[in-house]
CSV table of C-alpha atoms in Angstrom, one decimal:
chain,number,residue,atom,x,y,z
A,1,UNK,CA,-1.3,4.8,-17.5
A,2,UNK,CA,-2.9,5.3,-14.3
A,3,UNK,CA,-2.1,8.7,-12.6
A,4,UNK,CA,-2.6,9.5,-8.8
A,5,UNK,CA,-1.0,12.9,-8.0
A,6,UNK,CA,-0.3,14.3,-4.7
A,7,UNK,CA,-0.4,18.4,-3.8
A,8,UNK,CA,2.9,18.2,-2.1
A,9,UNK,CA,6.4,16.1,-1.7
A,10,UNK,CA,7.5,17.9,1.6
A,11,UNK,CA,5.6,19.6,3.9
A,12,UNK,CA,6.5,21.5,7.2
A,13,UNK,CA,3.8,22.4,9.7
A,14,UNK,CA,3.5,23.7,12.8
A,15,UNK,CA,1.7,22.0,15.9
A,16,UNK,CA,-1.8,22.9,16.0
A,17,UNK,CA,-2.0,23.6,12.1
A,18,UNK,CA,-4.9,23.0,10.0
A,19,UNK,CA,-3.0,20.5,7.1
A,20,UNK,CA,-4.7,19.2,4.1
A,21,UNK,CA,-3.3,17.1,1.8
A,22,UNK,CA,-5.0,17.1,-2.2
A,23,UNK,CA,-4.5,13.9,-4.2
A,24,UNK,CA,-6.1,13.7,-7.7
A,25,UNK,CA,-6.4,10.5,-9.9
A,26,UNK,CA,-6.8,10.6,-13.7
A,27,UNK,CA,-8.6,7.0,-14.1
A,28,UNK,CA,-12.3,7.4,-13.0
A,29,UNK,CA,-11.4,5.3,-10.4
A,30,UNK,CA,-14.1,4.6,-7.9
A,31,UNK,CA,-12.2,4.0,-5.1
A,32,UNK,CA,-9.5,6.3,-3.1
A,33,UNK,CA,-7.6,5.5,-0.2
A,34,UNK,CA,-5.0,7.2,2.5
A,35,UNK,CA,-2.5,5.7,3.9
A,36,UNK,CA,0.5,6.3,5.9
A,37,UNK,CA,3.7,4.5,5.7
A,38,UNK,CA,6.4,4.4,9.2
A,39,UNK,CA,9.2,2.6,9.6
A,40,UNK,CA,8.6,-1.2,10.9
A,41,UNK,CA,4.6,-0.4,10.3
A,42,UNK,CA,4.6,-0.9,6.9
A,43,UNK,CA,1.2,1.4,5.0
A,44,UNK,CA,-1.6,2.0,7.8
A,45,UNK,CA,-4.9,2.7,6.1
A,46,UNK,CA,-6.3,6.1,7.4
A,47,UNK,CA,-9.4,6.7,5.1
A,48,UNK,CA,-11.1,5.1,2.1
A,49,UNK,CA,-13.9,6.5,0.0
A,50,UNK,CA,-15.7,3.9,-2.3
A,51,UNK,CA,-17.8,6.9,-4.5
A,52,UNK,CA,-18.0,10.5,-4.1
A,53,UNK,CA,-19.1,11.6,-0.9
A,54,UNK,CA,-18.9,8.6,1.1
A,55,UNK,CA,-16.4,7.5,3.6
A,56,UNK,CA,-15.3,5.0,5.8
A,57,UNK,CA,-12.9,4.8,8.7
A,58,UNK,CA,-9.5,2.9,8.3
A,59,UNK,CA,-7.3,1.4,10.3
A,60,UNK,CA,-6.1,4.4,12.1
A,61,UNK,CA,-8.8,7.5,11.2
A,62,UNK,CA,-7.8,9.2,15.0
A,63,UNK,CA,-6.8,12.6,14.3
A,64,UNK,CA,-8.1,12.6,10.5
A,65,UNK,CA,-10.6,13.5,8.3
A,66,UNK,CA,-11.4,13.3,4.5
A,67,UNK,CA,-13.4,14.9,2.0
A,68,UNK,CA,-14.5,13.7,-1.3
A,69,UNK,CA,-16.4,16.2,-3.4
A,70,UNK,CA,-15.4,15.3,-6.5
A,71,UNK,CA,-14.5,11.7,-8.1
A,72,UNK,CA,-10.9,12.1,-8.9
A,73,UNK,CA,-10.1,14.3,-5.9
A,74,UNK,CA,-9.5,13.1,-2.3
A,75,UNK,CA,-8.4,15.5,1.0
A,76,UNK,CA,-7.2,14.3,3.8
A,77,UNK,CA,-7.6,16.9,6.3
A,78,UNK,CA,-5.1,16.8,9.9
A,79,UNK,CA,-7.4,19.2,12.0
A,80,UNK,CA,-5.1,20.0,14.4
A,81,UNK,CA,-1.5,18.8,13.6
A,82,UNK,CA,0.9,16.8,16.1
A,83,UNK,CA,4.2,15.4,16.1
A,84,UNK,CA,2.9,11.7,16.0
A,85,UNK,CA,1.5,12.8,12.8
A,86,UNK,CA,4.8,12.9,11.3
A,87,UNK,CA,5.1,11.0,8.5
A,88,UNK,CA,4.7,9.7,4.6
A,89,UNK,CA,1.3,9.8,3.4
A,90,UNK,CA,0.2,8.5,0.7
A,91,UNK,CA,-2.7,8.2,-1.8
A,92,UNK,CA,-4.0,5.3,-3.6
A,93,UNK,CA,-6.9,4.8,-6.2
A,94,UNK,CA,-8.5,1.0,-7.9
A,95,UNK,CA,-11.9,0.6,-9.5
A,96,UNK,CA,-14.6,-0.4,-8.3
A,97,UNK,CA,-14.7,-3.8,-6.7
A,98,UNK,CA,-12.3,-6.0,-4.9
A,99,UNK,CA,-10.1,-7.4,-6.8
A,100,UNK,CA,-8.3,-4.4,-8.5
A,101,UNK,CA,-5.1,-3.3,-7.3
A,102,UNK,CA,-4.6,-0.1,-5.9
A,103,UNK,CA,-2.5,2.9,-7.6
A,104,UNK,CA,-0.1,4.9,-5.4
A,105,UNK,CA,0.9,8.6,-5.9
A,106,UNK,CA,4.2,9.5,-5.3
A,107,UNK,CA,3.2,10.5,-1.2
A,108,UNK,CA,4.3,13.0,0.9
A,109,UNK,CA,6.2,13.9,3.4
A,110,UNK,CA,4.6,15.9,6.5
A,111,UNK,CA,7.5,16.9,9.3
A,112,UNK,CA,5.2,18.4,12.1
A,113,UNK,CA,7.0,20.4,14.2
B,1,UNK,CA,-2.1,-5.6,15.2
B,2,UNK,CA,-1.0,-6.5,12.5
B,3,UNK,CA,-2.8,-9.7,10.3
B,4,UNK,CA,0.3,-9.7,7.9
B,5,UNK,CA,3.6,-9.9,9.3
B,6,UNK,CA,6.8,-9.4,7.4
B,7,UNK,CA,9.4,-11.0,9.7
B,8,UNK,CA,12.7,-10.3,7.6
B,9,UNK,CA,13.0,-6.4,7.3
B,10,UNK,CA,16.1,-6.6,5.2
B,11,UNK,CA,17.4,-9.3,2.6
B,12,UNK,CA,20.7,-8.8,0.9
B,13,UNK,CA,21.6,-11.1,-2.7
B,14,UNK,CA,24.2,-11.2,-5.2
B,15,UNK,CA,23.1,-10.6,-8.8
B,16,UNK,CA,21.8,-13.7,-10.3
B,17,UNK,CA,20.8,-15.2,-7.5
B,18,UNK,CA,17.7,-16.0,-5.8
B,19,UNK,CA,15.9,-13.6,-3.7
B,20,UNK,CA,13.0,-15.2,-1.1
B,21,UNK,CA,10.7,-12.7,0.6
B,22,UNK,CA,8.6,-14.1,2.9
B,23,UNK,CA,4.6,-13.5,4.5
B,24,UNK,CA,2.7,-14.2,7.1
B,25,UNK,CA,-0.7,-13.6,7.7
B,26,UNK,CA,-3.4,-14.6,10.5
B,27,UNK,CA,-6.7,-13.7,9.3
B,28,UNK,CA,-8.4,-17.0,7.7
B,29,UNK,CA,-11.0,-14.8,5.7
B,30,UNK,CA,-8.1,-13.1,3.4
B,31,UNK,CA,-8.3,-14.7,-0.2
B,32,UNK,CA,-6.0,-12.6,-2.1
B,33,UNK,CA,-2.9,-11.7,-1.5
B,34,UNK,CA,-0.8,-8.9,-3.6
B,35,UNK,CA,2.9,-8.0,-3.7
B,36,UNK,CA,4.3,-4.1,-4.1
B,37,UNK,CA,7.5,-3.1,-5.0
B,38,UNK,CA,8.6,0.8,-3.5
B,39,UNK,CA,11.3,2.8,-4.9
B,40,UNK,CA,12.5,5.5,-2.4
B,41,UNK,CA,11.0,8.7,-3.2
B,42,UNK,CA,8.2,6.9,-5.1
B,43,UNK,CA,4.8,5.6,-4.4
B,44,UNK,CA,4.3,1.7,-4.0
B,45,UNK,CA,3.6,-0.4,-7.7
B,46,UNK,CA,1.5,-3.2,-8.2
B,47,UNK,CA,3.9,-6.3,-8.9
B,48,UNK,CA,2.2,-9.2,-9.1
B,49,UNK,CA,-0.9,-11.5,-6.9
B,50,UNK,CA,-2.7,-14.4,-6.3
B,51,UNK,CA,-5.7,-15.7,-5.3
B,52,UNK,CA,-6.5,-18.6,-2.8
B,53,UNK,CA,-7.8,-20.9,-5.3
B,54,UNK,CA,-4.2,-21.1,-6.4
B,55,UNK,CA,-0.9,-21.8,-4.8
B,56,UNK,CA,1.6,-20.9,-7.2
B,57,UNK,CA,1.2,-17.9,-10.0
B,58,UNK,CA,4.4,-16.7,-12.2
B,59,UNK,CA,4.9,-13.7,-13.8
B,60,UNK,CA,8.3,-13.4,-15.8
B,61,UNK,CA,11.2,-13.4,-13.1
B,62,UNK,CA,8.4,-12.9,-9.6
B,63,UNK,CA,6.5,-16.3,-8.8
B,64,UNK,CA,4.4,-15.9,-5.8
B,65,UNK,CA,3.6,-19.4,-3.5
B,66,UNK,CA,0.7,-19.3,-1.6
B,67,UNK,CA,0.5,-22.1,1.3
B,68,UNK,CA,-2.8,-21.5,2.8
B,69,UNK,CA,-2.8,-24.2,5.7
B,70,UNK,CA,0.2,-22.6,7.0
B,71,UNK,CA,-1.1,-18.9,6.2
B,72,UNK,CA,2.4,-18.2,4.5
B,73,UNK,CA,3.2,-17.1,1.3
B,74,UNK,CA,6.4,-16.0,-0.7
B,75,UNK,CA,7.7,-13.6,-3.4
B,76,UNK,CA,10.9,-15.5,-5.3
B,77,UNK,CA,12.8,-13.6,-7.7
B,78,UNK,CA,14.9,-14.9,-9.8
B,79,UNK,CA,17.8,-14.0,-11.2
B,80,UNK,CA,17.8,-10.9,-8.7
B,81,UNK,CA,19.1,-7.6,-10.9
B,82,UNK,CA,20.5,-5.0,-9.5
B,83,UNK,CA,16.9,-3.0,-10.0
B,84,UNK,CA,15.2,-5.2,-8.2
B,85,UNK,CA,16.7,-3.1,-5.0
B,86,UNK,CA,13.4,-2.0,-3.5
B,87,UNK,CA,11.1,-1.9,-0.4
B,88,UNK,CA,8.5,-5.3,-1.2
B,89,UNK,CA,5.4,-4.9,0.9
B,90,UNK,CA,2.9,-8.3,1.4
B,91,UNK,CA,-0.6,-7.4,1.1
B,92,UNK,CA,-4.2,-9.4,1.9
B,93,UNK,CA,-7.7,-8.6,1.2
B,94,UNK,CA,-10.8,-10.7,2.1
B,95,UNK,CA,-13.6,-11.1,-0.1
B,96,UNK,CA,-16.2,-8.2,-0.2
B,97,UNK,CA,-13.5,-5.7,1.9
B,98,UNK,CA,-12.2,-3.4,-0.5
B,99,UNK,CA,-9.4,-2.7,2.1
B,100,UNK,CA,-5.9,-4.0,2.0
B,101,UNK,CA,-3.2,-4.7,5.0
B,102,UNK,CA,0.1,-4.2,3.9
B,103,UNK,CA,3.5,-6.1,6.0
B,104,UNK,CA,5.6,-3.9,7.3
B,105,UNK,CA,8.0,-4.4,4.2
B,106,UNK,CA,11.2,-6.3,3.4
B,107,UNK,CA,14.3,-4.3,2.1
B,108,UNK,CA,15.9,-5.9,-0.4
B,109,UNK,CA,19.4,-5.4,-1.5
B,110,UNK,CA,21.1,-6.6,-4.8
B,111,UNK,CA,24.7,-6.7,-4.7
B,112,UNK,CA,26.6,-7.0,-8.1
């Protein structure tokens, strides 16, 4: 089974904070993903990262950034935290390819305050 | 803006009975579409997909129908159980885009 695990449930930050947020997959998945899910929005792709090191912009990347140092690791990095930042995030991971479905981790939940 | 558009946030059905979930999308180079099923508290899971070359693929109780001169597709469950209570997001890829756009998600409710 496919396993995609995120550093945190809940989080509580401050405005202005640095905030990362670690999600690991198990699979040797090529590809990772960021997303984050608001109500009547539905999942908003932030980042995706199609091989260790590389990056591309989402949907929404404003406000974002990502690191991917290692294959089955993926940051997403809030540089300076807001309120509109405020909400679930989660992670996803597929293989390579286009066709694969993607793997969610459980997300989390950033309350910026 | 959104290319796939969930119009019905919420769906409520008795147990046994039919549930239709419905999509729309916009963009004429999507070619595969995917359902999710979301738990509260949990992360999204695959549920079933189809490509364009098809209109119709069945997978135990979830048959997805793809009508691709309208754009429109639909999840049908049937019978609804009382575990299929979930958050069902619509998703669309095009061809050589490894990215997804995901509805804004249906609520579905199963009443026993």
């Amino acid at each position: 089974d496919v396993k995609v695990t995120q550093s945190s449930r809940y989080l509580v930050k401050r405005t202005g904070e640095k905030v990362f947020l670690e999600c690991v997959q198990d699979m040797d998945h090529e590809n990772m993903f960021w997303y984050r899910q608001d109500p009547g929005l539905g999942l908003r792709l932030i980042y995706f990262s199609y091989d260790v090191k590389m990056k591309e912009k989402g949907d929404i990347p404003e406000g974002y950034s990502v690191s991917r140092e290692k294959k089955e690791r993926f940051s997403l990095i809030l540089e300076s935290a807001s309120t509109n930042q405020t909400s679930m995030y989660l992670c996803a991971s597929s293989l390579s390819g286009v066709r694969y479905e993607q793997y969610f981790g459980p997300g989390t939940r950033l309350t910026v305050t | 803006d959104q290319q796939v558009k969930q119009n019905s946030p919420s769906l409520s059905v008795q147990e046994g009975r039919i549930s239709i979930l419905n999509c729309d999308y916009t963009n004429s180079m999507f070619d595969y579409f995917l359902w999710y099923k979301k738990y509260p508290a949990e992360g999204p899971t695959f549920l079933i997909s189809i490509s364009s070359i098809k209109d119709k693929n069945e997978d135990g109780r979830f048959t997805v129908f793809l009508n691709k001169s309208a754009k429109h597709l639909s999840l049908h469950i049937v019978p609804s159980q009382p575990g299929d209570s979930a958050v069902y997001f619509c998703a669309a890829s095009a061809f050589i885009d490894y990215k997804l756009s995901f509805g804004a998600g249906t609520t579905v409710t199963v009443r026993a």
